[in-house]
CSV table of C-alpha atoms in Angstrom, one decimal:
chain,number,residue,atom,x,y,z
A,1,MET,CA,-204.0,-40.8,113.6
A,2,LYS,CA,-202.5,-37.6,113.6
A,3,ARG,CA,-202.1,-37.5,117.2
A,4,LEU,CA,-200.8,-40.9,117.3
A,5,ALA,CA,-198.3,-39.9,114.8
A,6,ILE,CA,-196.9,-36.9,117.1
A,7,GLU,CA,-197.0,-38.9,120.1
A,8,THR,CA,-194.8,-41.6,118.1
A,9,LYS,CA,-192.5,-38.7,117.2
A,10,ARG,CA,-192.0,-37.5,120.7
A,11,LYS,CA,-191.0,-41.3,121.9
A,12,TRP,CA,-188.6,-41.5,119.1
A,13,VAL,CA,-187.3,-38.1,120.2
A,14,GLY,CA,-186.9,-39.8,123.9
A,15,PHE,CA,-185.1,-42.7,122.5
A,16,THR,CA,-182.6,-40.7,120.4
A,17,PHE,CA,-181.6,-38.8,123.3
A,18,ILE,CA,-180.7,-41.9,125.4
A,19,ILE,CA,-179.1,-44.1,122.7
A,20,PRO,CA,-175.7,-42.0,123.7
A,21,TRP,CA,-175.9,-43.4,127.2
A,22,VAL,CA,-177.4,-47.1,126.2
A,23,LEU,CA,-174.2,-47.3,123.9
A,24,GLY,CA,-172.0,-46.0,126.6
A,25,PHE,CA,-173.5,-48.5,129.6
A,26,PHE,CA,-173.0,-51.5,127.1
A,27,ALA,CA,-169.6,-50.5,125.8
A,28,LEU,CA,-167.9,-49.1,129.0
A,29,TYR,CA,-170.0,-50.1,132.1
A,30,LEU,CA,-171.6,-53.6,131.6
A,31,LEU,CA,-168.3,-55.6,131.8
A,32,PRO,CA,-167.1,-53.9,134.8
A,33,LEU,CA,-170.4,-54.0,136.4
A,34,ALA,CA,-170.9,-57.9,136.0
A,35,GLU,CA,-167.1,-58.4,137.0
A,36,SER,CA,-167.7,-56.5,140.0
A,37,LEU,CA,-170.8,-58.9,140.9
A,38,VAL,CA,-168.6,-62.1,140.7
A,39,TYR,CA,-166.3,-60.6,143.0
A,40,THR,CA,-168.8,-60.3,145.9
A,41,PHE,CA,-169.0,-64.1,145.8
A,42,ASN,CA,-165.2,-64.6,146.0
A,43,HIS,CA,-162.1,-63.9,148.1
A,44,LEU,CA,-159.5,-61.6,146.1
A,45,VAL,CA,-156.0,-61.6,146.5
A,46,ILE,CA,-153.3,-59.6,144.1
A,47,GLY,CA,-151.0,-62.1,142.5
A,48,ASP,CA,-148.1,-62.1,140.3
A,49,GLU,CA,-150.8,-62.3,137.2
A,50,GLY,CA,-153.4,-59.9,138.8
A,51,LEU,CA,-156.2,-60.8,140.9
A,52,GLU,CA,-156.7,-64.1,142.3
A,53,MET,CA,-160.2,-65.3,143.0
A,54,THR,CA,-161.3,-68.3,145.6
A,55,PHE,CA,-165.2,-68.6,145.6
A,56,ILE,CA,-166.7,-68.3,149.1
A,57,GLY,CA,-170.4,-68.1,148.4
A,58,TRP,CA,-172.4,-65.6,150.1
A,59,TYR,CA,-169.4,-65.1,153.2
A,60,ASN,CA,-169.3,-61.4,151.9
A,61,TYR,CA,-172.8,-60.4,152.4
A,62,GLN,CA,-173.1,-62.2,155.7
A,63,LYS,CA,-170.4,-60.4,156.7
A,64,ALA,CA,-172.0,-57.1,155.8
A,65,PHE,CA,-175.0,-57.6,157.7
A,66,THR,CA,-173.9,-59.6,160.7
A,67,GLY,CA,-170.3,-58.8,161.0
A,68,ASP,CA,-169.9,-55.1,160.0
A,69,ALA,CA,-171.7,-52.7,162.5
A,70,ASP,CA,-170.2,-49.8,160.7
A,71,PHE,CA,-171.9,-50.7,157.6
A,72,LEU,CA,-175.5,-51.1,158.8
A,73,GLN,CA,-175.3,-47.9,161.0
A,74,THR,CA,-173.7,-45.9,158.3
A,75,LEU,CA,-176.4,-47.2,156.0
A,76,THR,CA,-179.3,-46.3,158.3
A,77,GLY,CA,-177.8,-42.8,158.6
A,78,SER,CA,-177.9,-42.4,154.8
A,79,LEU,CA,-181.5,-43.3,154.7
A,80,SER,CA,-182.4,-41.4,157.6
A,81,SER,CA,-181.1,-38.0,156.0
A,82,LEU,CA,-183.2,-38.4,153.0
A,83,PHE,CA,-186.3,-37.4,155.1
A,84,TYR,CA,-185.1,-33.8,155.5
A,85,GLN,CA,-182.4,-33.5,152.9
A,86,VAL,CA,-184.3,-34.4,149.8
A,87,PRO,CA,-187.6,-32.2,151.1
A,88,LEU,CA,-185.4,-29.4,151.7
A,89,ILE,CA,-183.9,-29.4,148.4
A,90,LEU,CA,-186.7,-29.6,146.4
A,91,ILE,CA,-188.9,-26.9,148.2
A,92,PHE,CA,-185.7,-24.8,148.1
A,93,SER,CA,-185.4,-25.3,144.3
A,94,MET,CA,-189.1,-24.7,143.7
A,95,ILE,CA,-189.2,-21.4,145.7
A,96,ILE,CA,-185.8,-20.2,144.0
A,97,ALA,CA,-187.5,-21.1,140.5
A,98,LEU,CA,-190.5,-19.4,141.1
A,99,LEU,CA,-189.1,-16.3,142.2
A,100,LEU,CA,-186.4,-16.5,138.7
A,101,ASN,CA,-189.4,-16.9,136.6
A,102,GLN,CA,-190.7,-13.6,137.3
A,103,LYS,CA,-189.8,-10.5,135.2
A,104,PHE,CA,-187.2,-8.2,136.8
A,105,ARG,CA,-183.7,-6.7,135.8
A,106,GLY,CA,-181.0,-8.9,136.1
A,107,ARG,CA,-182.9,-12.4,136.2
A,108,LEU,CA,-180.7,-14.0,133.5
A,109,VAL,CA,-177.5,-13.1,135.8
A,110,ALA,CA,-179.5,-14.4,138.7
A,111,ARG,CA,-180.4,-17.7,137.0
A,112,ALA,CA,-176.5,-18.0,136.1
A,113,VAL,CA,-175.7,-17.4,140.0
A,114,PHE,CA,-177.8,-20.6,140.9
A,115,PHE,CA,-176.5,-22.7,138.0
A,116,VAL,CA,-172.8,-21.9,137.5
A,117,PRO,CA,-171.9,-24.2,140.5
A,118,VAL,CA,-173.3,-27.3,138.7
A,119,ILE,CA,-171.2,-26.2,135.6
A,120,ILE,CA,-167.6,-25.6,137.7
A,121,ALA,CA,-168.2,-27.9,140.5
A,122,SER,CA,-168.6,-31.6,141.6
A,123,GLY,CA,-168.9,-33.6,144.6
A,124,ILE,CA,-165.3,-33.6,144.8
A,125,VAL,CA,-164.9,-29.7,144.4
A,126,ILE,CA,-167.8,-29.3,147.1
A,127,SER,CA,-166.0,-31.8,149.8
A,128,ILE,CA,-162.7,-30.0,149.0
A,129,LEU,CA,-164.5,-26.6,150.0
A,130,ASN,CA,-166.1,-28.0,152.8
A,131,GLY,CA,-163.1,-29.5,154.0
A,132,ASP,CA,-160.6,-26.3,153.6
A,133,THR,CA,-163.7,-24.3,155.4
A,134,ALA,CA,-163.4,-26.7,158.5
A,135,SER,CA,-159.8,-26.8,158.5
A,136,GLU,CA,-159.6,-22.8,159.0
A,137,MET,CA,-162.3,-22.9,161.5
A,138,LEU,CA,-160.4,-25.5,163.5
A,139,LYS,CA,-157.2,-23.4,163.4
A,140,ALA,CA,-159.1,-20.6,164.3
A,141,GLY,CA,-160.1,-22.5,167.4
A,142,GLU,CA,-163.7,-23.4,166.4
A,143,LYS,CA,-165.7,-26.6,165.8
A,144,SER,CA,-166.7,-26.8,162.2
A,145,SER,CA,-170.4,-27.7,163.0
A,146,ASN,CA,-170.7,-24.1,164.1
A,147,ILE,CA,-169.5,-22.8,160.7
A,148,PHE,CA,-173.3,-21.3,160.0
A,149,LYS,CA,-174.8,-21.9,163.3
A,150,VAL,CA,-176.7,-19.2,165.0
A,151,GLU,CA,-177.0,-19.6,168.9
A,152,MET,CA,-179.8,-17.4,169.4
A,153,PHE,CA,-181.8,-19.0,166.7
A,154,THR,CA,-181.3,-22.4,167.9
A,155,GLN,CA,-182.5,-21.1,171.7
A,156,ALA,CA,-185.4,-19.6,170.1
A,157,LEU,CA,-186.5,-23.0,168.7
A,158,VAL,CA,-185.8,-24.4,172.1
A,159,GLU,CA,-187.8,-21.7,174.0
A,160,ALA,CA,-190.7,-22.4,171.6
A,161,GLY,CA,-191.5,-25.8,172.9
A,162,LEU,CA,-189.8,-27.9,170.1
A,163,SER,CA,-188.3,-31.2,171.0
A,164,SER,CA,-184.4,-31.8,170.8
A,165,ASP,CA,-184.9,-33.8,167.6
A,166,ILE,CA,-186.8,-31.1,165.6
A,167,VAL,CA,-184.5,-28.8,166.7
A,168,THR,CA,-181.4,-30.8,165.8
A,169,VAL,CA,-183.0,-31.0,162.2
A,170,ILE,CA,-183.6,-27.6,161.8
A,171,THR,CA,-180.0,-26.4,162.6
A,172,THR,CA,-178.5,-29.2,160.8
A,173,ALA,CA,-180.2,-27.8,157.7
A,174,ALA,CA,-179.3,-24.2,158.5
A,175,ASN,CA,-175.9,-25.3,158.9
A,176,SER,CA,-175.8,-27.0,155.5
A,177,ILE,CA,-177.5,-23.9,153.5
A,178,PHE,CA,-173.8,-23.6,151.5
A,179,GLU,CA,-174.0,-27.0,150.3
A,180,LEU,CA,-177.7,-26.9,149.7
A,181,SER,CA,-177.2,-24.0,147.2
A,182,TRP,CA,-174.8,-25.7,145.5
A,183,ARG,CA,-176.8,-28.9,145.2
A,184,SER,CA,-179.9,-27.4,143.9
A,185,GLY,CA,-178.8,-26.2,140.6
A,186,VAL,CA,-180.2,-28.8,138.5
A,187,GLN,CA,-183.7,-28.9,140.1
A,188,ILE,CA,-184.1,-24.9,139.9
A,189,LEU,CA,-183.4,-25.3,136.1
A,190,LEU,CA,-185.7,-28.2,135.8
A,191,PHE,CA,-188.5,-26.5,137.8
A,192,LEU,CA,-187.9,-23.1,135.8
A,193,ALA,CA,-188.4,-25.0,132.3
A,194,GLY,CA,-191.6,-26.5,133.9
A,195,LEU,CA,-192.8,-23.0,135.0
A,196,GLN,CA,-192.4,-21.7,131.4
A,197,SER,CA,-194.2,-24.4,129.9
A,198,VAL,CA,-197.4,-23.3,131.5
A,199,SER,CA,-199.8,-21.6,129.3
A,200,PRO,CA,-200.5,-18.1,130.3
A,201,SER,CA,-204.0,-18.7,129.1
A,202,LEU,CA,-204.7,-20.8,132.3
A,203,TYR,CA,-203.7,-17.8,134.3
A,204,GLU,CA,-205.7,-15.5,132.5
A,205,ALA,CA,-208.7,-17.5,132.9
A,206,ALA,CA,-208.1,-18.2,136.8
A,207,ASP,CA,-207.8,-14.3,137.1
A,208,ILE,CA,-211.4,-14.0,135.5
A,209,ASP,CA,-212.5,-16.3,137.8
A,210,GLY,CA,-211.1,-14.3,140.9
A,211,CYS,CA,-208.5,-16.7,141.8
A,212,THR,CA,-205.9,-15.5,144.5
A,213,ALA,CA,-202.0,-16.2,143.6
A,214,TRP,CA,-202.2,-19.1,146.2
A,215,GLU,CA,-205.3,-20.8,144.6
A,216,LYS,CA,-203.6,-20.4,141.0
A,217,PHE,CA,-200.4,-21.9,142.4
A,218,TRP,CA,-202.2,-25.2,144.0
A,219,LYS,CA,-204.6,-25.4,140.7
A,220,ILE,CA,-202.6,-24.8,138.0
A,221,THR,CA,-198.8,-24.2,138.7
A,222,PHE,CA,-198.3,-27.2,140.9
A,223,PRO,CA,-200.4,-29.9,139.4
A,224,ILE,CA,-198.6,-29.0,135.7
A,225,LEU,CA,-195.0,-29.3,137.7
A,226,THR,CA,-195.8,-32.6,139.2
A,227,PRO,CA,-194.0,-34.7,136.2
A,228,ILE,CA,-190.9,-32.3,136.9
A,229,LEU,CA,-191.3,-32.8,140.3
A,230,LEU,CA,-191.0,-36.8,140.2
A,231,VAL,CA,-187.8,-36.2,137.8
A,232,ASN,CA,-186.2,-33.9,140.5
A,233,LEU,CA,-187.3,-36.5,143.5
A,234,VAL,CA,-185.5,-39.2,141.5
A,235,TYR,CA,-182.7,-37.0,140.8
A,236,THR,CA,-182.4,-35.7,144.5
A,237,ILE,CA,-182.5,-39.0,146.1
A,238,THR,CA,-180.0,-40.4,143.7
A,239,ASP,CA,-177.6,-37.5,144.1
A,240,ASN,CA,-178.2,-37.4,147.8
A,241,PHE,CA,-177.2,-41.4,148.0
A,242,THR,CA,-174.2,-41.1,145.6
A,243,THR,CA,-172.6,-37.7,146.7
A,244,TYR,CA,-168.9,-37.9,147.8
A,245,THR,CA,-169.9,-36.5,151.2
A,246,ASN,CA,-172.3,-39.5,151.7
A,247,LYS,CA,-170.9,-41.3,154.7
A,248,THR,CA,-172.0,-44.7,152.8
A,249,MET,CA,-170.0,-44.0,149.9
A,250,VAL,CA,-166.8,-43.0,151.9
A,251,LEU,CA,-167.0,-46.3,153.7
A,252,ILE,CA,-167.3,-48.1,150.4
A,253,LEU,CA,-164.5,-46.4,148.7
A,254,ASN,CA,-162.2,-46.7,152.1
A,255,TYR,CA,-162.7,-50.3,151.8
A,256,GLY,CA,-161.6,-50.3,148.3
A,257,GLN,CA,-158.4,-48.2,149.2
A,258,LYS,CA,-157.7,-50.9,151.8
A,259,MET,CA,-157.4,-53.4,148.9
A,260,GLU,CA,-160.7,-55.2,150.0
A,261,PHE,CA,-162.2,-55.3,146.5
A,262,ALA,CA,-164.5,-57.8,147.2
A,263,TYR,CA,-166.2,-56.6,150.3
A,264,SER,CA,-166.3,-53.1,148.7
A,265,ALA,CA,-168.0,-54.5,145.9
A,266,THR,CA,-170.5,-56.2,148.1
A,267,LEU,CA,-171.2,-53.1,150.0
A,268,ALA,CA,-171.7,-51.2,146.8
A,269,TRP,CA,-174.1,-53.8,145.5
A,270,ILE,CA,-176.2,-53.8,148.6
A,271,TYR,CA,-176.0,-50.1,148.6
A,272,PHE,CA,-177.3,-50.1,144.9
A,273,LEU,CA,-179.9,-52.5,145.6
A,274,VAL,CA,-181.1,-50.4,148.5
A,275,ILE,CA,-181.2,-47.3,146.0
A,276,ILE,CA,-183.3,-48.9,143.6
A,277,ILE,CA,-185.6,-50.4,146.5
A,278,VAL,CA,-186.1,-46.6,147.8
A,279,LEU,CA,-186.7,-45.1,144.1
A,280,GLY,CA,-189.4,-47.7,143.5
A,281,LEU,CA,-191.2,-46.9,146.6
A,282,VAL,CA,-191.3,-43.5,146.0
A,283,TYR,CA,-192.4,-43.8,142.7
A,284,LEU,CA,-195.1,-46.3,143.6
A,285,LEU,CA,-196.4,-43.7,146.0
A,286,ILE,CA,-196.8,-40.8,144.0
A,287,LYS,CA,-197.3,-42.0,140.7
A,288,LYS,CA,-200.9,-41.5,141.1
A,289,ARG,CA,-200.6,-38.1,142.1
A,290,ILE,CA,-198.7,-37.1,138.8
A,291,SER,CA,-200.8,-35.2,136.6
A,292,TYR,CA,-199.7,-34.9,132.8
A,293,PHE,CA,-201.3,-32.1,130.4
A,294,ASP,CA,-201.1,-31.7,126.9
């Protein structure tokens, strides 16, 4: 009974934290969300009295899948980018969190360095910074794609026998190291919180058994971090889909700026459903590998 009471208290604490979001959703987002869904089945024209709707059924959805080659191509590109961007961010975040969890002088400053971008920046700021950097490189007569590229490194990969596709993925990841460090702050913080929740007695028992650092990581640290890993995975996928640099987001916003509100809303709803499906598949694939420790 006592344990049940503790678990109930924890659940109520969790519910308390999400109450502001629930209230905000119903008060601010539910009605616009429902209206945007209605727009997808109509043709919108801006008249004297505001938006005038003409019901056209599934035409906008048919146009998205059969008449708009740009959308499908852009959506495919956004999905394919997940396969290297999400693992790269998660691995980078975990490595940095493991380093920041060590005891050394100036570790508080080091932690702040990795998290400050989350506080002072947003997707818009990053896009502006990237745009300014690209502009300066173009003014200097260089291509923006070569900002962080090391030609000798690329040549070494080719000489090592790697395929051109793999080399492209690696060099693209290296070129985006600036954005990578700016998009990993939240994940680093969550991993760091998970590492600090690991009981030192577990490591002491492992030392007595003669476990190596590598064994302690895979037998103790990583299993305990799996719930945090799931949270970071969901967050990173969502962030990757909705960042301002995502080409599908840019395409949807461009249609909105062209006053094609109905078609823009249609693409947004399709994109939203794709995100839900991807998150659902990811959860089903890894939920059985999540370990929960009291």
